[in-house]
C-alpha atoms as an extended CHARMM CRD file, in Angstrom:
* protein
*
       149  EXT
         1         1  MET       CA              9.7430000000       -6.0700000000      -24.9750000000  PROA      1               0.0000000000
         2         2  SER       CA              8.3300000000       -4.2260000000      -28.0250000000  PROA      2               0.0000000000
         3         3  SER       CA              5.5630000000       -2.2070000000      -26.2100000000  PROA      3               0.0000000000
         4         4  ARG       CA              4.8870000000       -1.4230000000      -22.6430000000  PROA      4               0.0000000000
         5         5  VAL       CA              3.0290000000       -3.6850000000      -20.3060000000  PROA      5               0.0000000000
         6         6  LYS       CA             -0.5260000000       -1.8750000000      -19.6650000000  PROA      6               0.0000000000
         7         7  VAL       CA             -1.6300000000       -2.1220000000      -16.2320000000  PROA      7               0.0000000000
         8         8  PHE       CA             -4.5870000000       -0.9660000000      -14.6270000000  PROA      8               0.0000000000
         9         9  LEU       CA             -4.7420000000        0.2720000000      -10.9220000000  PROA      9               0.0000000000
        10        10  ASP       CA             -8.1510000000       -0.1970000000       -8.8200000000  PROA      10              0.0000000000
        11        11  THR       CA             -8.1780000000        2.7920000000       -6.1360000000  PROA      11              0.0000000000
        12        12  SER       CA             -6.8400000000        0.3760000000       -3.4630000000  PROA      12              0.0000000000
        13        13  ALA       CA             -3.8640000000       -0.1350000000       -5.5020000000  PROA      13              0.0000000000
        14        14  LEU       CA             -3.4310000000        3.1730000000       -6.4050000000  PROA      14              0.0000000000
        15        15  PHE       CA             -3.9370000000        4.6820000000       -2.8040000000  PROA      15              0.0000000000
        16        16  ALA       CA             -1.4590000000        2.0640000000       -1.3990000000  PROA      16              0.0000000000
        17        17  GLY       CA              1.2460000000        3.4150000000       -3.8790000000  PROA      17              0.0000000000
        18        18  ILE       CA              0.6110000000        6.9320000000       -2.9180000000  PROA      18              0.0000000000
        19        19  TRP       CA              0.0090000000        6.3580000000        0.8520000000  PROA      19              0.0000000000
        20        20  SER       CA              2.9860000000        4.1500000000        1.0570000000  PROA      20              0.0000000000
        21        21  ARG       CA              6.6420000000        5.4120000000        0.8100000000  PROA      21              0.0000000000
        22        22  GLU       CA              7.4100000000        1.6850000000        0.0140000000  PROA      22              0.0000000000
        23        23  GLY       CA              5.7360000000       -1.4750000000       -0.9760000000  PROA      23              0.0000000000
        24        24  GLY       CA              4.5820000000       -2.8000000000       -3.9760000000  PROA      24              0.0000000000
        25        25  GLY       CA              2.1630000000       -0.1430000000       -4.7120000000  PROA      25              0.0000000000
        26        26  ARG       CA              4.8400000000        2.5000000000       -4.5560000000  PROA      26              0.0000000000
        27        27  MET       CA              7.2410000000        0.2220000000       -6.8920000000  PROA      27              0.0000000000
        28        28  VAL       CA              4.4490000000        0.0940000000       -9.3000000000  PROA      28              0.0000000000
        29        29  LEU       CA              4.0710000000        3.8120000000       -9.3470000000  PROA      29              0.0000000000
        30        30  LYS       CA              7.9250000000        4.2390000000       -9.8160000000  PROA      30              0.0000000000
        31        31  LEU       CA              7.7330000000        1.7560000000      -12.7250000000  PROA      31              0.0000000000
        32        32  GLY       CA              5.3250000000        4.0110000000      -14.3890000000  PROA      32              0.0000000000
        33        33  GLU       CA              7.7150000000        6.8690000000      -13.6320000000  PROA      33              0.0000000000
        34        34  ALA       CA             10.3140000000        5.0170000000      -15.3220000000  PROA      34              0.0000000000
        35        35  ARG       CA              7.7890000000        4.7600000000      -18.4900000000  PROA      35              0.0000000000
        36        36  ALA       CA              8.7130000000        0.6530000000      -17.9740000000  PROA      36              0.0000000000
        37        37  ILE       CA              4.4890000000        0.3040000000      -17.8920000000  PROA      37              0.0000000000
        38        38  ARG       CA              1.7500000000        1.9230000000      -18.9850000000  PROA      38              0.0000000000
        39        39  LEU       CA             -0.4790000000        2.9660000000      -15.5490000000  PROA      39              0.0000000000
        40        40  LEU       CA             -4.4870000000        3.3460000000      -16.2920000000  PROA      40              0.0000000000
        41        41  VAL       CA             -7.1670000000        4.3560000000      -14.0310000000  PROA      41              0.0000000000
        42        42  SER       CA            -11.0060000000        4.9060000000      -14.8360000000  PROA      42              0.0000000000
        43        43  PRO       CA            -12.8730000000        8.0520000000      -13.8970000000  PROA      43              0.0000000000
        44        44  GLN       CA            -14.6270000000        5.9370000000      -10.7160000000  PROA      44              0.0000000000
        45        45  VAL       CA            -10.9340000000        5.1050000000       -9.3340000000  PROA      45              0.0000000000
        46        46  MET       CA            -10.0040000000        8.7760000000       -9.3670000000  PROA      46              0.0000000000
        47        47  HSD       CA            -13.4290000000        9.6600000000       -7.5770000000  PROA      47              0.0000000000
        48        48  GLU       CA            -13.0050000000        7.0380000000       -5.0590000000  PROA      48              0.0000000000
        49        49  LEU       CA             -9.1090000000        7.8630000000       -4.7330000000  PROA      49              0.0000000000
        50        50  GLU       CA            -10.2010000000       11.3410000000       -4.0160000000  PROA      50              0.0000000000
        51        51  GLY       CA            -12.7130000000       10.6800000000       -1.2290000000  PROA      51              0.0000000000
        52        52  ALA       CA            -10.4730000000        8.0250000000        0.4210000000  PROA      52              0.0000000000
        53        53  LEU       CA             -7.6570000000       10.7490000000        0.3830000000  PROA      53              0.0000000000
        54        54  ARG       CA            -10.2070000000       13.5070000000        1.7950000000  PROA      54              0.0000000000
        55        55  ARG       CA            -10.9560000000       11.0000000000        4.6320000000  PROA      55              0.0000000000
        56        56  LYS       CA             -7.8640000000        9.2900000000        5.1270000000  PROA      56              0.0000000000
        57        57  ALA       CA             -5.0910000000       11.1210000000        4.2920000000  PROA      57              0.0000000000
        58        58  PRO       CA             -5.9120000000       15.1000000000        3.4280000000  PROA      58              0.0000000000
        59        59  GLN       CA             -2.4130000000       16.0320000000        3.4200000000  PROA      59              0.0000000000
        60        60  ALA       CA             -1.6110000000       13.7930000000        0.2600000000  PROA      60              0.0000000000
        61        61  LEU       CA             -4.5900000000       15.6910000000       -1.7820000000  PROA      61              0.0000000000
        62        62  GLY       CA             -1.9370000000       18.4650000000       -2.8060000000  PROA      62              0.0000000000
        63        63  ALA       CA              0.5460000000       15.9230000000       -4.0370000000  PROA      63              0.0000000000
        64        64  LEU       CA             -2.0440000000       13.4880000000       -5.7300000000  PROA      64              0.0000000000
        65        65  ALA       CA             -1.9240000000       15.4960000000       -9.3510000000  PROA      65              0.0000000000
        66        66  LEU       CA              2.0230000000       15.7290000000       -9.3100000000  PROA      66              0.0000000000
        67        67  ILE       CA              2.1300000000       11.9110000000       -8.4460000000  PROA      67              0.0000000000
        68        68  LEU       CA             -0.2530000000       11.0310000000      -11.0920000000  PROA      68              0.0000000000
        69        69  GLU       CA              1.7150000000       12.9900000000      -13.5060000000  PROA      69              0.0000000000
        70        70  ARG       CA              5.1390000000       11.8550000000      -12.5140000000  PROA      70              0.0000000000
        71        71  SER       CA              3.8760000000        8.2780000000      -12.7110000000  PROA      71              0.0000000000
        72        72  GLY       CA              2.2370000000        9.0020000000      -15.9580000000  PROA      72              0.0000000000
        73        73  VAL       CA             -1.3200000000        7.5510000000      -15.0230000000  PROA      73              0.0000000000
        74        74  GLU       CA             -3.8520000000        8.0130000000      -17.9040000000  PROA      74              0.0000000000
        75        75  ILE       CA             -7.4460000000        8.4420000000      -17.1760000000  PROA      75              0.0000000000
        76        76  THR       CA             -9.6000000000        6.0350000000      -19.4580000000  PROA      76              0.0000000000
        77        77  GLU       CA            -13.0890000000        6.6750000000      -20.3760000000  PROA      77              0.0000000000
        78        78  SER       CA            -15.8350000000        5.1190000000      -18.4560000000  PROA      78              0.0000000000
        79        79  PRO       CA            -16.8940000000        1.7190000000      -19.5490000000  PROA      79              0.0000000000
        80        80  PRO       CA            -20.2170000000        1.0770000000      -21.4630000000  PROA      80              0.0000000000
        81        81  LYS       CA            -23.2110000000        0.6490000000      -19.2590000000  PROA      81              0.0000000000
        82        82  GLU       CA            -23.7050000000       -2.9670000000      -21.1120000000  PROA      82              0.0000000000
        83        83  THR       CA            -19.9770000000       -4.0410000000      -19.9080000000  PROA      83              0.0000000000
        84        84  ILE       CA            -21.0600000000       -2.8920000000      -16.5580000000  PROA      84              0.0000000000
        85        85  GLN       CA            -24.1760000000       -4.8960000000      -16.5480000000  PROA      85              0.0000000000
        86        86  ASP       CA            -22.2390000000       -7.8970000000      -17.8970000000  PROA      86              0.0000000000
        87        87  VAL       CA            -19.4490000000       -7.5240000000      -14.6740000000  PROA      87              0.0000000000
        88        88  LEU       CA            -22.4660000000       -7.2390000000      -12.0520000000  PROA      88              0.0000000000
        89        89  ASN       CA            -22.9580000000      -10.7260000000      -12.6480000000  PROA      89              0.0000000000
        90        90  LEU       CA            -19.4710000000      -11.3020000000      -11.0260000000  PROA      90              0.0000000000
        91        91  VAL       CA            -19.0540000000       -8.6280000000       -8.5780000000  PROA      91              0.0000000000
        92        92  ASP       CA            -22.4520000000       -7.4830000000       -6.5990000000  PROA      92              0.0000000000
        93        93  HSD       CA            -20.9670000000       -3.8960000000       -5.7850000000  PROA      93              0.0000000000
        94        94  LEU       CA            -21.6420000000       -1.2550000000       -8.2990000000  PROA      94              0.0000000000
        95        95  GLY       CA            -18.8080000000        0.5320000000       -7.9000000000  PROA      95              0.0000000000
        96        96  ASP       CA            -15.8980000000       -2.3360000000       -8.1770000000  PROA      96              0.0000000000
        97        97  ALA       CA            -18.4270000000       -3.4030000000      -11.2220000000  PROA      97              0.0000000000
        98        98  ARG       CA            -17.4330000000       -0.3370000000      -12.9260000000  PROA      98              0.0000000000
        99        99  ILE       CA            -13.8510000000       -0.4860000000      -12.2880000000  PROA      99              0.0000000000
       100       100  LEU       CA            -13.3520000000       -3.8350000000      -13.5070000000  PROA      100             0.0000000000
       101       101  ALA       CA            -15.3810000000       -3.2120000000      -16.3640000000  PROA      101             0.0000000000
       102       102  ALA       CA            -13.1420000000       -0.3990000000      -17.1800000000  PROA      102             0.0000000000
       103       103  GLY       CA            -10.1500000000       -2.5140000000      -16.9490000000  PROA      103             0.0000000000
       104       104  LEU       CA            -11.6420000000       -5.1450000000      -18.8220000000  PROA      104             0.0000000000
       105       105  THR       CA            -12.4060000000       -2.9090000000      -21.7690000000  PROA      105             0.0000000000
       106       106  THR       CA             -9.0330000000       -0.9760000000      -21.9810000000  PROA      106             0.0000000000
       107       107  GLY       CA             -6.7480000000       -3.9590000000      -23.1060000000  PROA      107             0.0000000000
       108       108  VAL       CA             -4.6860000000       -3.8790000000      -20.0940000000  PROA      108             0.0000000000
       109       109  ASP       CA             -2.4550000000       -6.7760000000      -19.3840000000  PROA      109             0.0000000000
       110       110  TYR       CA             -2.9840000000       -6.9590000000      -15.6410000000  PROA      110             0.0000000000
       111       111  PHE       CA             -5.4020000000       -5.5440000000      -12.9320000000  PROA      111             0.0000000000
       112       112  ILE       CA             -3.7280000000       -4.7060000000       -9.8320000000  PROA      112             0.0000000000
       113       113  THR       CA             -5.8690000000       -4.6270000000       -6.7700000000  PROA      113             0.0000000000
       114       114  LEU       CA             -5.9470000000       -4.9500000000       -3.0220000000  PROA      114             0.0000000000
       115       115  ASP       CA             -9.5370000000       -5.6320000000       -2.5760000000  PROA      115             0.0000000000
       116       116  LYS       CA             -9.6670000000       -9.0830000000       -1.1700000000  PROA      116             0.0000000000
       117       117  GLU       CA            -13.8390000000       -9.4310000000       -0.8980000000  PROA      117             0.0000000000
       118       118  HSD       CA            -14.8030000000       -8.0830000000       -4.4780000000  PROA      118             0.0000000000
       119       119  PHE       CA            -11.6110000000       -9.4600000000       -6.5500000000  PROA      119             0.0000000000
       120       120  LEU       CA             -8.6220000000      -11.3860000000       -5.1480000000  PROA      120             0.0000000000
       121       121  GLU       CA            -11.1310000000      -13.9810000000       -3.0250000000  PROA      121             0.0000000000
       122       122  ASN       CA            -13.7800000000      -13.7550000000       -5.2790000000  PROA      122             0.0000000000
       123       123  ARG       CA            -13.2200000000      -17.0840000000       -7.4690000000  PROA      123             0.0000000000
       124       124  VAL       CA            -16.0770000000      -16.5250000000      -10.1360000000  PROA      124             0.0000000000
       125       125  VAL       CA            -14.0450000000      -12.8560000000      -10.7850000000  PROA      125             0.0000000000
       126       126  MET       CA            -10.9230000000      -14.5900000000      -10.9400000000  PROA      126             0.0000000000
       127       127  GLU       CA            -11.9220000000      -17.6400000000      -12.9590000000  PROA      127             0.0000000000
       128       128  SER       CA            -14.3980000000      -15.6510000000      -15.6430000000  PROA      128             0.0000000000
       129       129  THR       CA            -11.9630000000      -12.5110000000      -16.5540000000  PROA      129             0.0000000000
       130       130  SER       CA             -9.3780000000      -13.0890000000      -19.5090000000  PROA      130             0.0000000000
       131       131  ILE       CA             -6.4920000000      -10.7840000000      -18.0190000000  PROA      131             0.0000000000
       132       132  PRO       CA             -4.7580000000      -11.7790000000      -14.5660000000  PROA      132             0.0000000000
       133       133  ILE       CA             -5.7100000000       -9.8910000000      -11.5220000000  PROA      133             0.0000000000
       134       134  GLY       CA             -3.3900000000       -9.6300000000       -8.3260000000  PROA      134             0.0000000000
       135       135  THR       CA             -1.8350000000       -7.3180000000       -5.6400000000  PROA      135             0.0000000000
       136       136  PRO       CA              0.8910000000       -5.3760000000       -6.6690000000  PROA      136             0.0000000000
       137       137  GLY       CA              3.0040000000       -7.8110000000       -5.3930000000  PROA      137             0.0000000000
       138       138  ASP       CA              1.7440000000      -10.4960000000       -7.7400000000  PROA      138             0.0000000000
       139       139  PHE       CA              2.0880000000       -7.8160000000      -10.6180000000  PROA      139             0.0000000000
       140       140  LEU       CA              5.9900000000       -7.1560000000       -9.6500000000  PROA      140             0.0000000000
       141       141  ALA       CA              6.4910000000      -10.9880000000       -9.6300000000  PROA      141             0.0000000000
       142       142  TRP       CA              4.5090000000      -11.5780000000      -13.0000000000  PROA      142             0.0000000000
       143       143  PHE       CA              6.5230000000       -8.5090000000      -14.9060000000  PROA      143             0.0000000000
       144       144  GLN       CA              9.6800000000       -9.9350000000      -13.6370000000  PROA      144             0.0000000000
       145       145  LYS       CA              9.1230000000      -13.0400000000      -14.9720000000  PROA      145             0.0000000000
       146       146  LYS       CA              7.7860000000      -11.5440000000      -18.3110000000  PROA      146             0.0000000000
       147       147  LEU       CA             10.9450000000       -9.3360000000      -18.9920000000  PROA      147             0.0000000000
       148       148  LYS       CA             13.0400000000      -12.7310000000      -18.2120000000  PROA      148             0.0000000000
       149       149  SER       CA             11.1510000000      -14.5960000000      -20.8620000000  PROA      149             0.0000000000
């Protein structure tokens, strides 16, 4: 592969990677650390992640910057308001619309999420987006297949 695959992580996927020492989310972060893939998040993801960590795992806040740096996580710019408005036709939750809009405007190859309600089980989103959307495990299977081709 000539250029690294670009992956967008939503809040749920990034939280899972930080919280769990094993599993697909952590493996995705390890691929970022090995610089095998590029990991992107939006300012909205970072805002939500910080809030989730404060509520659920305040002890992990200190390690957050280190994990993000080691994994090479890049923070994108916020998406244009017009794009967010367009995505609100697919996702009726403003925060998730901002996150999906950011993923769609950054030119990523894959959007990783664990959010079933707004993304994975939302048929309109799955059929209307131009990039694959899946769980960390789905991405790892997709990435392995891509490496073999």
